Short mmCIF file of N, CA and C and ligand atoms in Angstrom, two decimals:
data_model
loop_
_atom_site.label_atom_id
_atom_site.label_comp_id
_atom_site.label_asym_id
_atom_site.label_seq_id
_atom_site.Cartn_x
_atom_site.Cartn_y
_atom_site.Cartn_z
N UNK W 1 0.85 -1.20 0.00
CA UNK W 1 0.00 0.00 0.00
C UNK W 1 0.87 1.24 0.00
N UNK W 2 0.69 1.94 -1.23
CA UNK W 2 1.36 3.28 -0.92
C UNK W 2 1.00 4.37 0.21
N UNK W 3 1.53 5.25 0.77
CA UNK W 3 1.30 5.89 1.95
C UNK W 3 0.91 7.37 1.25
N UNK W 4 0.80 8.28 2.10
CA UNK W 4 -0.06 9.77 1.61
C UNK W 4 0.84 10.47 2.23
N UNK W 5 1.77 11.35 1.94
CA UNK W 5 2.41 12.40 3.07
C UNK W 5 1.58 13.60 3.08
N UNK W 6 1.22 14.50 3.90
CA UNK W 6 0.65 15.42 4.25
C UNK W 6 1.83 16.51 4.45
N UNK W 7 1.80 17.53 3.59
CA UNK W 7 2.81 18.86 3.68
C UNK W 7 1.58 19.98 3.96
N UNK W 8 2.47 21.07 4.68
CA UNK W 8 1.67 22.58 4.48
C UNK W 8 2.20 23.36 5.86
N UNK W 9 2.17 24.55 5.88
CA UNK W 9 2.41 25.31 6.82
C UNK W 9 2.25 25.16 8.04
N UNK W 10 2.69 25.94 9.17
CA UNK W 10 2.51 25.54 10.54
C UNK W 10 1.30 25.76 10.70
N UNK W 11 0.61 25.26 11.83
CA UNK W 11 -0.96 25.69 11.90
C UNK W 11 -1.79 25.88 10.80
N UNK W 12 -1.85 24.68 9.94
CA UNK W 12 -2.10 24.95 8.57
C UNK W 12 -3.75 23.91 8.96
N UNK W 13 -3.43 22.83 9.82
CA UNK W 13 -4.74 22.11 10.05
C UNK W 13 -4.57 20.64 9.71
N UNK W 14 -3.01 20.30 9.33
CA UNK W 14 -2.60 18.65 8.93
C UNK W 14 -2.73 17.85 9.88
N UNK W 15 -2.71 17.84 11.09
CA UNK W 15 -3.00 16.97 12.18
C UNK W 15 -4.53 16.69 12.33
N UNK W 16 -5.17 17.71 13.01
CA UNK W 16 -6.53 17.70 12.85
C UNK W 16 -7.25 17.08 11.44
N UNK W 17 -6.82 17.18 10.48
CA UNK W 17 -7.02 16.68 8.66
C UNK W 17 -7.03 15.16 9.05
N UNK W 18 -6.11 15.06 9.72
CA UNK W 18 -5.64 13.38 9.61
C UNK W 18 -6.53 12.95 10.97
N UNK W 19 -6.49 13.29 11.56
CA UNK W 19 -7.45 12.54 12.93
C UNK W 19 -9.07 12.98 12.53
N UNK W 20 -9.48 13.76 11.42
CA UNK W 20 -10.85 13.77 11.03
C UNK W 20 -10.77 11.88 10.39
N UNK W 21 -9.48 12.31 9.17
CA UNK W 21 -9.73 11.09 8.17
C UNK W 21 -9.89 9.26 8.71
N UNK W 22 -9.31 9.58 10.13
CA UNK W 22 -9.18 8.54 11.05
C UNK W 22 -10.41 8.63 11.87
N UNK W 23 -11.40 9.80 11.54
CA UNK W 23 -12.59 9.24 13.14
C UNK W 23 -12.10 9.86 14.34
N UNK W 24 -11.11 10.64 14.65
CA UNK W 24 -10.87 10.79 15.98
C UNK W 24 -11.12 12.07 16.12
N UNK W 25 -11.88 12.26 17.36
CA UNK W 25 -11.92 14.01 17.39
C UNK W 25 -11.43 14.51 18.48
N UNK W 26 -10.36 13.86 19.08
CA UNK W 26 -9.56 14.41 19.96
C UNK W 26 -8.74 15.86 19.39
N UNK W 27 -8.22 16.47 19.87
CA UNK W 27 -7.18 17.95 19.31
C UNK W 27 -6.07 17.47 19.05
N UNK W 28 -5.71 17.94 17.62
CA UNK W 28 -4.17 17.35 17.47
C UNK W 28 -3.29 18.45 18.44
N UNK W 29 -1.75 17.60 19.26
CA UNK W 29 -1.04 18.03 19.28
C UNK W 29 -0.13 18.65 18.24
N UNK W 30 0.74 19.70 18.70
CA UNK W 30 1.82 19.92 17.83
C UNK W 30 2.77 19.19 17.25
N UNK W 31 2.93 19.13 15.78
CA UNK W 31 3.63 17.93 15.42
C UNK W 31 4.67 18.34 15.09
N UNK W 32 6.07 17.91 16.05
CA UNK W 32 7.16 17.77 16.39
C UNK W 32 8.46 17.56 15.63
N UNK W 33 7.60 15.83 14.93
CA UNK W 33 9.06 15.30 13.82
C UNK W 33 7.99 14.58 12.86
N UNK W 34 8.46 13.97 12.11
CA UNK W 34 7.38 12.89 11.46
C UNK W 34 6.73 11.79 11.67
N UNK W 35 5.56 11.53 11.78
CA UNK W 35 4.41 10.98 12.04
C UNK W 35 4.32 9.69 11.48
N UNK W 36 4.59 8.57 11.51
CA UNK W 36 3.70 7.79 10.75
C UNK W 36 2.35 7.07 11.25
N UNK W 37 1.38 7.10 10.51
CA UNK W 37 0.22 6.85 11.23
C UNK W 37 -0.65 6.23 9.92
N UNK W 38 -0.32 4.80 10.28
CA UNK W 38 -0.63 3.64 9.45
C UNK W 38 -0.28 4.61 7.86
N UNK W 39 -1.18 4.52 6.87
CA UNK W 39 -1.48 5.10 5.77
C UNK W 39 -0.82 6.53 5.30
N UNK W 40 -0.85 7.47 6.19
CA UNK W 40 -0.58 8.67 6.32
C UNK W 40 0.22 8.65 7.05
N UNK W 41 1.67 10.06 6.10
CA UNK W 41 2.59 10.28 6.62
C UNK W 41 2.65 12.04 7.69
N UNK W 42 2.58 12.37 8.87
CA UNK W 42 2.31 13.84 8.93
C UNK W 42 3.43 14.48 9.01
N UNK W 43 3.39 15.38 8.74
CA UNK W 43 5.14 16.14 8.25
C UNK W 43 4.59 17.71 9.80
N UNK W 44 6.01 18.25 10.42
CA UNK W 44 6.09 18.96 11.16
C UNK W 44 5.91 20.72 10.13
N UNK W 45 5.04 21.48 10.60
CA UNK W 45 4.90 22.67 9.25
C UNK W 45 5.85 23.71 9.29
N UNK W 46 6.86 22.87 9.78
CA UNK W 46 8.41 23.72 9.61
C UNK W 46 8.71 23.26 8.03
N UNK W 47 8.96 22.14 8.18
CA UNK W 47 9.61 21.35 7.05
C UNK W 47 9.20 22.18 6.01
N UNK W 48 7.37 22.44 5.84
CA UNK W 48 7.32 23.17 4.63
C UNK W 48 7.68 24.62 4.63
N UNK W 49 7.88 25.61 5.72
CA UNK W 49 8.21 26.76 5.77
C UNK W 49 9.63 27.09 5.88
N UNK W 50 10.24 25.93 6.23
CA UNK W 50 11.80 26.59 6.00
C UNK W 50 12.75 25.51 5.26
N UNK W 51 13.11 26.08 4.03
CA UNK W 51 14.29 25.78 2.61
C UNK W 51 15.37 24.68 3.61
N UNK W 52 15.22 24.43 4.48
CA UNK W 52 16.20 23.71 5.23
C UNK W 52 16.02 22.36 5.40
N UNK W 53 14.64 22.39 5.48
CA UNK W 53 13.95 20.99 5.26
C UNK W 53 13.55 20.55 4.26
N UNK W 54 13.58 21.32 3.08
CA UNK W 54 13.08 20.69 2.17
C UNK W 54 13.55 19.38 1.54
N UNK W 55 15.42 18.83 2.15
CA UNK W 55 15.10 18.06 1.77
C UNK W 55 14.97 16.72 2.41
N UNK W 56 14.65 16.90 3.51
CA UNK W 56 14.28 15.93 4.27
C UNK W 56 12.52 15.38 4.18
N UNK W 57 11.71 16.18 3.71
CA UNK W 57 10.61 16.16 2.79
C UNK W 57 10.88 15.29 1.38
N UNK W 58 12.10 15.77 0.99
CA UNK W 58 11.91 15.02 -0.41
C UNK W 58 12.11 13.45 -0.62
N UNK W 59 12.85 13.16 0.78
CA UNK W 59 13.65 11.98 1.16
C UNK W 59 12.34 11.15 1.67
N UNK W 60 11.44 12.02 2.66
CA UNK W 60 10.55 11.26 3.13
C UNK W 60 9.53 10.66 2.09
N UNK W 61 9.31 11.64 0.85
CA UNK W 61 8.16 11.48 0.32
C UNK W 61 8.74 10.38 -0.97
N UNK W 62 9.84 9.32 -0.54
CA UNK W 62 10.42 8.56 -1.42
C UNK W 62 9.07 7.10 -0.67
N UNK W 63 8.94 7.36 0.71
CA UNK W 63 8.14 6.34 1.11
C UNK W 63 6.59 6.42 0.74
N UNK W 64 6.40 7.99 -0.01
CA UNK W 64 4.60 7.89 -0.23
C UNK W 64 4.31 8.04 -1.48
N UNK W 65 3.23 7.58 -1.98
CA UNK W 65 2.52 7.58 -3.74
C UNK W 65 2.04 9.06 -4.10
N UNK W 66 1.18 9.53 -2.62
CA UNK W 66 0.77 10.51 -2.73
C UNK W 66 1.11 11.44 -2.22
N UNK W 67 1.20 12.93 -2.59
CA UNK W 67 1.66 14.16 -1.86
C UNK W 67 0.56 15.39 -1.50
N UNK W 68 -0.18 15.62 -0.58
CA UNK W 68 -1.14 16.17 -0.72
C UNK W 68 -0.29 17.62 0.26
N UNK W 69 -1.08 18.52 -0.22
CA UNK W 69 -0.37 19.78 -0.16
C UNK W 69 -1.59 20.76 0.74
N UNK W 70 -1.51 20.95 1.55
CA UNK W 70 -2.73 21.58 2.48
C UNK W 70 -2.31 23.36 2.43
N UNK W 71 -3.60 23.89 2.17
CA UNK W 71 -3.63 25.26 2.36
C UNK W 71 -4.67 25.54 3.03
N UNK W 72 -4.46 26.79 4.21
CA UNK W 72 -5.69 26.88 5.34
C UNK W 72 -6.11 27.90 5.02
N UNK W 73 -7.38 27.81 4.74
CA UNK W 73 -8.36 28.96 3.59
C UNK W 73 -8.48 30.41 4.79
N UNK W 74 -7.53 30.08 6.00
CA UNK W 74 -7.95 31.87 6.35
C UNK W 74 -6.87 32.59 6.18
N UNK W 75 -5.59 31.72 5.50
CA UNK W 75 -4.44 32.71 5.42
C UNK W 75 -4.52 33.67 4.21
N UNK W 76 -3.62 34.92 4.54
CA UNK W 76 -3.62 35.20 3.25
C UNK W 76 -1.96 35.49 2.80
N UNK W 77 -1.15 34.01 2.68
CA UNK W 77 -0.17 34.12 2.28
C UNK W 77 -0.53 32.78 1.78
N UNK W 78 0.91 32.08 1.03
CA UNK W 78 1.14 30.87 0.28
C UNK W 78 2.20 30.72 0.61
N UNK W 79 2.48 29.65 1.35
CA UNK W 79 3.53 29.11 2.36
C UNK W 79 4.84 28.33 1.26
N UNK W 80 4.13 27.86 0.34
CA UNK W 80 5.12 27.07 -0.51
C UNK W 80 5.53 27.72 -1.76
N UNK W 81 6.61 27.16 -2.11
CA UNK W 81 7.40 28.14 -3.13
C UNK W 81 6.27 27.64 -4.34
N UNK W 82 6.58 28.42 -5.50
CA UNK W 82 5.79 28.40 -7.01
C UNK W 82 6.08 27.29 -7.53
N UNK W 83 5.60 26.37 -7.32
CA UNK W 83 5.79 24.61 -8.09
C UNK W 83 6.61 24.13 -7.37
N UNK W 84 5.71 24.10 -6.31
CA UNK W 84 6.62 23.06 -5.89
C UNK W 84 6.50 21.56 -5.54
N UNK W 85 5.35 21.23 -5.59
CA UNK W 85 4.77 19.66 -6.18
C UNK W 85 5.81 19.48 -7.28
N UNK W 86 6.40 20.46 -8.46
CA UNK W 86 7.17 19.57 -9.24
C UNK W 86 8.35 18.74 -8.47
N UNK W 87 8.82 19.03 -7.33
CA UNK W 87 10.37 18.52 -6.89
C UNK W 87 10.14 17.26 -6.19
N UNK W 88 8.30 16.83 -5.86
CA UNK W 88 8.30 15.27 -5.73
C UNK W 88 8.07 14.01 -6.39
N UNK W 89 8.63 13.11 -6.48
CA UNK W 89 8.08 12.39 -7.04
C UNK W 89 6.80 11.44 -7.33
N UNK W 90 5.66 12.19 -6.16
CA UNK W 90 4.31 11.74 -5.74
C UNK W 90 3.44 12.52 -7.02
N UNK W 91 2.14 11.62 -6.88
CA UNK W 91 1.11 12.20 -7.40
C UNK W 91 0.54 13.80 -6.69
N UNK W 92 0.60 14.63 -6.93
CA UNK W 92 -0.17 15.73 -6.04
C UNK W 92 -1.44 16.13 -6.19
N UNK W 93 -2.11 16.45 -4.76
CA UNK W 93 -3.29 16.85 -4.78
C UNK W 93 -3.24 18.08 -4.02
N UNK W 94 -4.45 19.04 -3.87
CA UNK W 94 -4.20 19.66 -3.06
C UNK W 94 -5.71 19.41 -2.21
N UNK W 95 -5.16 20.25 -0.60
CA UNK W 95 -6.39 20.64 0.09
C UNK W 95 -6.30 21.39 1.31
N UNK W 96 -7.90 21.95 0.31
CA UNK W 96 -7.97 23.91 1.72
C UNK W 96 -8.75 23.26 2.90
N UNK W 97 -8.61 23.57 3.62
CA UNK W 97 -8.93 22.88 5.20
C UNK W 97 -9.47 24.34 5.75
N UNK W 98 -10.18 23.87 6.97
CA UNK W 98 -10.89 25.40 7.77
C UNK W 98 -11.86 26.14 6.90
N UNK W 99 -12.54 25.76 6.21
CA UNK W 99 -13.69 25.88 5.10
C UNK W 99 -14.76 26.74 6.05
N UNK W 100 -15.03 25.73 6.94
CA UNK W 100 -16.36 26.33 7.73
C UNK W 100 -15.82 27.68 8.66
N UNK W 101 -14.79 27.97 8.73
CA UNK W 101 -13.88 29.32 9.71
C UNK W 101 -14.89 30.81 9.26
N UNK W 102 -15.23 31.47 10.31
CA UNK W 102 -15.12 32.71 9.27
C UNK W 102 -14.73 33.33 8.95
N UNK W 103 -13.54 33.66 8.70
CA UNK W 103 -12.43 34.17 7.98
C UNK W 103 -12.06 33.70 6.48
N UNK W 104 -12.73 32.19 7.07
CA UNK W 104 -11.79 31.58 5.85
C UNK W 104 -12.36 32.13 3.92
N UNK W 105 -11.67 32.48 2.92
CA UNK W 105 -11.62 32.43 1.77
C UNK W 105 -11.15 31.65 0.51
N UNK W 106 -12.70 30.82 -0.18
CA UNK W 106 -12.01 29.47 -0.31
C UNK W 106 -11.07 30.10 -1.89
N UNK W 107 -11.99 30.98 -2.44
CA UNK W 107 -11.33 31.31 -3.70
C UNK W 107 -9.81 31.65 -3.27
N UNK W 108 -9.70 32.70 -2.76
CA UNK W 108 -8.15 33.03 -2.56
C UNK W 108 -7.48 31.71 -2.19
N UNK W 109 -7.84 30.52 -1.88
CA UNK W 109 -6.60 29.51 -1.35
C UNK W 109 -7.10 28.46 -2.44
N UNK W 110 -7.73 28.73 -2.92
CA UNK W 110 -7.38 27.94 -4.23
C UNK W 110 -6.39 28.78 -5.20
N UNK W 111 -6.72 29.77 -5.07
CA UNK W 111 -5.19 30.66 -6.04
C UNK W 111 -4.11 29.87 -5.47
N UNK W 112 -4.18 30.13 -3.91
CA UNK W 112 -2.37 30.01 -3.91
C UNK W 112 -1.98 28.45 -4.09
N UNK W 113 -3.31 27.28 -3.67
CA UNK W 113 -2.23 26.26 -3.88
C UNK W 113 -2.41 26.09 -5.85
N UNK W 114 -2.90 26.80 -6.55
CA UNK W 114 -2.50 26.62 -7.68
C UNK W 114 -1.31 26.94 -8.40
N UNK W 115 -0.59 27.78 -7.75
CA UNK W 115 0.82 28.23 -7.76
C UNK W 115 1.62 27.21 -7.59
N UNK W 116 1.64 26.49 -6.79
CA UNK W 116 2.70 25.30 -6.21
C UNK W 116 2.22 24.20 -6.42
N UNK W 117 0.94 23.92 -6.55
CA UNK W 117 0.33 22.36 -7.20
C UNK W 117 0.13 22.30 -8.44
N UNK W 118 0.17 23.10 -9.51
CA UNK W 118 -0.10 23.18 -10.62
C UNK W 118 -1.74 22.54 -10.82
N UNK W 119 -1.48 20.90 -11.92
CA UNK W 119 -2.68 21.01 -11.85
C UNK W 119 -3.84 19.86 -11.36
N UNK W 120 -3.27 19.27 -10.33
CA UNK W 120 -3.79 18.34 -9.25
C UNK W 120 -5.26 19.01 -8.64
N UNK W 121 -5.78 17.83 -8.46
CA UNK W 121 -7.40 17.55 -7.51
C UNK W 121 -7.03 18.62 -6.83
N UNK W 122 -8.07 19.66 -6.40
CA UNK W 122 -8.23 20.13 -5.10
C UNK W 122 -9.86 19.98 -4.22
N UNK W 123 -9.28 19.55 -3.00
CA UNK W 123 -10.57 18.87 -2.09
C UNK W 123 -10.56 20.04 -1.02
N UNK W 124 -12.06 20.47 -1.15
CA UNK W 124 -12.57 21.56 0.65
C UNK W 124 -12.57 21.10 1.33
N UNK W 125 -12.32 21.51 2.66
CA UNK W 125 -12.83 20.42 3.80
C UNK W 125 -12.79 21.30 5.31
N UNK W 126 -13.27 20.89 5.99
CA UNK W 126 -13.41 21.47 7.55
C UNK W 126 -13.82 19.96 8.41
N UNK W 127 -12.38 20.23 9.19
CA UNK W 127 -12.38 18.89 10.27
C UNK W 127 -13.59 19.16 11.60
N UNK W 128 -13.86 20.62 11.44
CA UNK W 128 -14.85 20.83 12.42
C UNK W 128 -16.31 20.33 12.37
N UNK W 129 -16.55 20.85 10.77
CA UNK W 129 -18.25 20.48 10.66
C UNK W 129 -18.24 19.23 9.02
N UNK W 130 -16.79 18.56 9.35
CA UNK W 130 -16.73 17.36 8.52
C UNK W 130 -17.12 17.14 7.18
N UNK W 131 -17.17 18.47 6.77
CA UNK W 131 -17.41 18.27 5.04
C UNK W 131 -16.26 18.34 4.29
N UNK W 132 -16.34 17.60 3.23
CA UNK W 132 -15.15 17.43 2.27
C UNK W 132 -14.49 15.69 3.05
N UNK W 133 -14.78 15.75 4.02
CA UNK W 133 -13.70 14.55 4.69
C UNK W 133 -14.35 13.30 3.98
N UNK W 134 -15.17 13.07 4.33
CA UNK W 134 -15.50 11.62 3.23
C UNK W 134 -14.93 11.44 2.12
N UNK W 135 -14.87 12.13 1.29
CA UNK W 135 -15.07 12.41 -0.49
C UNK W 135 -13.07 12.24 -0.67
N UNK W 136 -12.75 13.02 0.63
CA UNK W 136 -11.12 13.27 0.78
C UNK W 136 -10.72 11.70 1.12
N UNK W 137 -11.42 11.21 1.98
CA UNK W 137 -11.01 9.84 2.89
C UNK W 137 -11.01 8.50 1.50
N UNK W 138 -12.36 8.87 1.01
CA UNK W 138 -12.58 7.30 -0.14
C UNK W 138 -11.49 7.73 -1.63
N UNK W 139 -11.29 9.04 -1.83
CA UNK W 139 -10.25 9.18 -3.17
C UNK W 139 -8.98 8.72 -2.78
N UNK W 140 -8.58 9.28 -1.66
CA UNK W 140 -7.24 8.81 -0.79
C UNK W 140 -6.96 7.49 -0.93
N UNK W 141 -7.77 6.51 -0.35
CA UNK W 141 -8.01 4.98 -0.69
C UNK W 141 -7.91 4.78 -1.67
N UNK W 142 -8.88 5.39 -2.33
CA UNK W 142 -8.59 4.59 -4.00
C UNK W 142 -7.03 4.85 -4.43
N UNK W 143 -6.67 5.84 -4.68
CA UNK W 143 -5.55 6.16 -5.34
C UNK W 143 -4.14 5.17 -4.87
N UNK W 144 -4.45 4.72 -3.24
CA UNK W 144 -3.28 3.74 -2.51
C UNK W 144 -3.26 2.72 -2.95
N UNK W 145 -4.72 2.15 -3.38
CA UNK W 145 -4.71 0.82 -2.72
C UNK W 145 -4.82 0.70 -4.65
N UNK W 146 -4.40 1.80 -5.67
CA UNK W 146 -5.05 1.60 -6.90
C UNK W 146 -3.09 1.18 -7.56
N1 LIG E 201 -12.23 26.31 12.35
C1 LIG E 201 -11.40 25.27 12.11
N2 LIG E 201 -10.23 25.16 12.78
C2 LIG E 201 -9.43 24.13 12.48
C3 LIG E 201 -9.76 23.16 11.50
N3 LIG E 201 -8.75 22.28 11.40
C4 LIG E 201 -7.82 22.66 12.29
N4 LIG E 201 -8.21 23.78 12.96
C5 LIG E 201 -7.46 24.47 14.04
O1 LIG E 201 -6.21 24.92 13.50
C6 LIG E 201 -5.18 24.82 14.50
C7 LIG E 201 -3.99 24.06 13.96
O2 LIG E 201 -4.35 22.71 13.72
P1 LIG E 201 -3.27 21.55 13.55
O3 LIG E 201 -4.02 20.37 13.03
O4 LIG E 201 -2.48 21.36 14.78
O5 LIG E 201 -2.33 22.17 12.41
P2 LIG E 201 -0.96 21.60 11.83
O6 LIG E 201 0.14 22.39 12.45
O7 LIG E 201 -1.04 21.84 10.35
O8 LIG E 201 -0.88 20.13 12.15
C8 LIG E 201 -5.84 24.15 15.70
O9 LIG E 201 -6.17 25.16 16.63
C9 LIG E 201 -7.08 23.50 15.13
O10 LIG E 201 -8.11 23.39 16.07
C10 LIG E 201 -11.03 23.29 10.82
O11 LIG E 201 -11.43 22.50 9.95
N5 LIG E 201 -11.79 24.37 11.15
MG1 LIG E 202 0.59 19.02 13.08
#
């Protein structure tokens, strides 16, 4: 089974993403170093914000099929450089998380991960009021187990 790594900014919503996709609604802690958690890989949102890690990201994502690229629809920056899904060797997807926030703006964070994902799936979602997570959870599957 290929694995899924999860990239994106600090406080971007990748922990919480992954304990929706798992059923758990405990609060993610802060994630520290890298995660493995069965299927899914969770990456610390340093790795994607500082050029220092990048390539310890690239090394990791030798163990996953998929690279999904998270943007949190209340920022208004773009955490990852301009293409940068090209430098893995995964399939990329992207996804805006914090949908239901009110702040959040889904158009503007679909701009930015179109900058760096080019032209991969992008999935909505909010781990709070659980939309998008199904639709995110059964494509995920397919694509591993495909
Ligand atoms: N409103 C809202 N807040 C969220 C959602 N997902 C995560 N958060 C909050 O965003 C913060 C960072 O979440 P976390 O999963 O730790 O981010 P990570 O650093 O990317 O792993 C936490 O305070 C979460 O409660 C969501 O879908 N909606
Ligand atoms: Mg985390």
């Amino acid at each position: 089974m290929k694995r899924v790594m999860i990239i994106g900014a600090v406080e971007a919503g990748k922990s919480t993403l992954i304990r929706a996709l798992f059923n758990d609604d405990q609060p993610a802690r802060k994630t520290q170093t890298l995660e493995f958690h069965d299927w899914i890989i969770d990456t610390p949102g340093e790795y994607s914000e500082n050029p220092l890690y990048y390539r310890t990201l690239m090394a990791t994502s030798l163990e996953a099929g998929i690279l999904v690229m998270v943007q949190d629809a209340t920022r208004d920056r773009n955490y990852f450089p301009p293409g940068f899904s090209q430098g893995f060797p995964n399939t990329p997807l992207g996804v805006i998380t914090k949908i239901d926030h009110p702040e959040a703006n889904v158009e503007r964070a679909i701009g930015f991960l179109r900058e760096s994902l080019g032209e991969g799936e992008i999935f909505l979602t909010s781990a709070a009021d659980k939309r998008g997570i199904a639709e995110l959870r059964e494509s995920l599957l397919l694509k591993i187990s495909g």
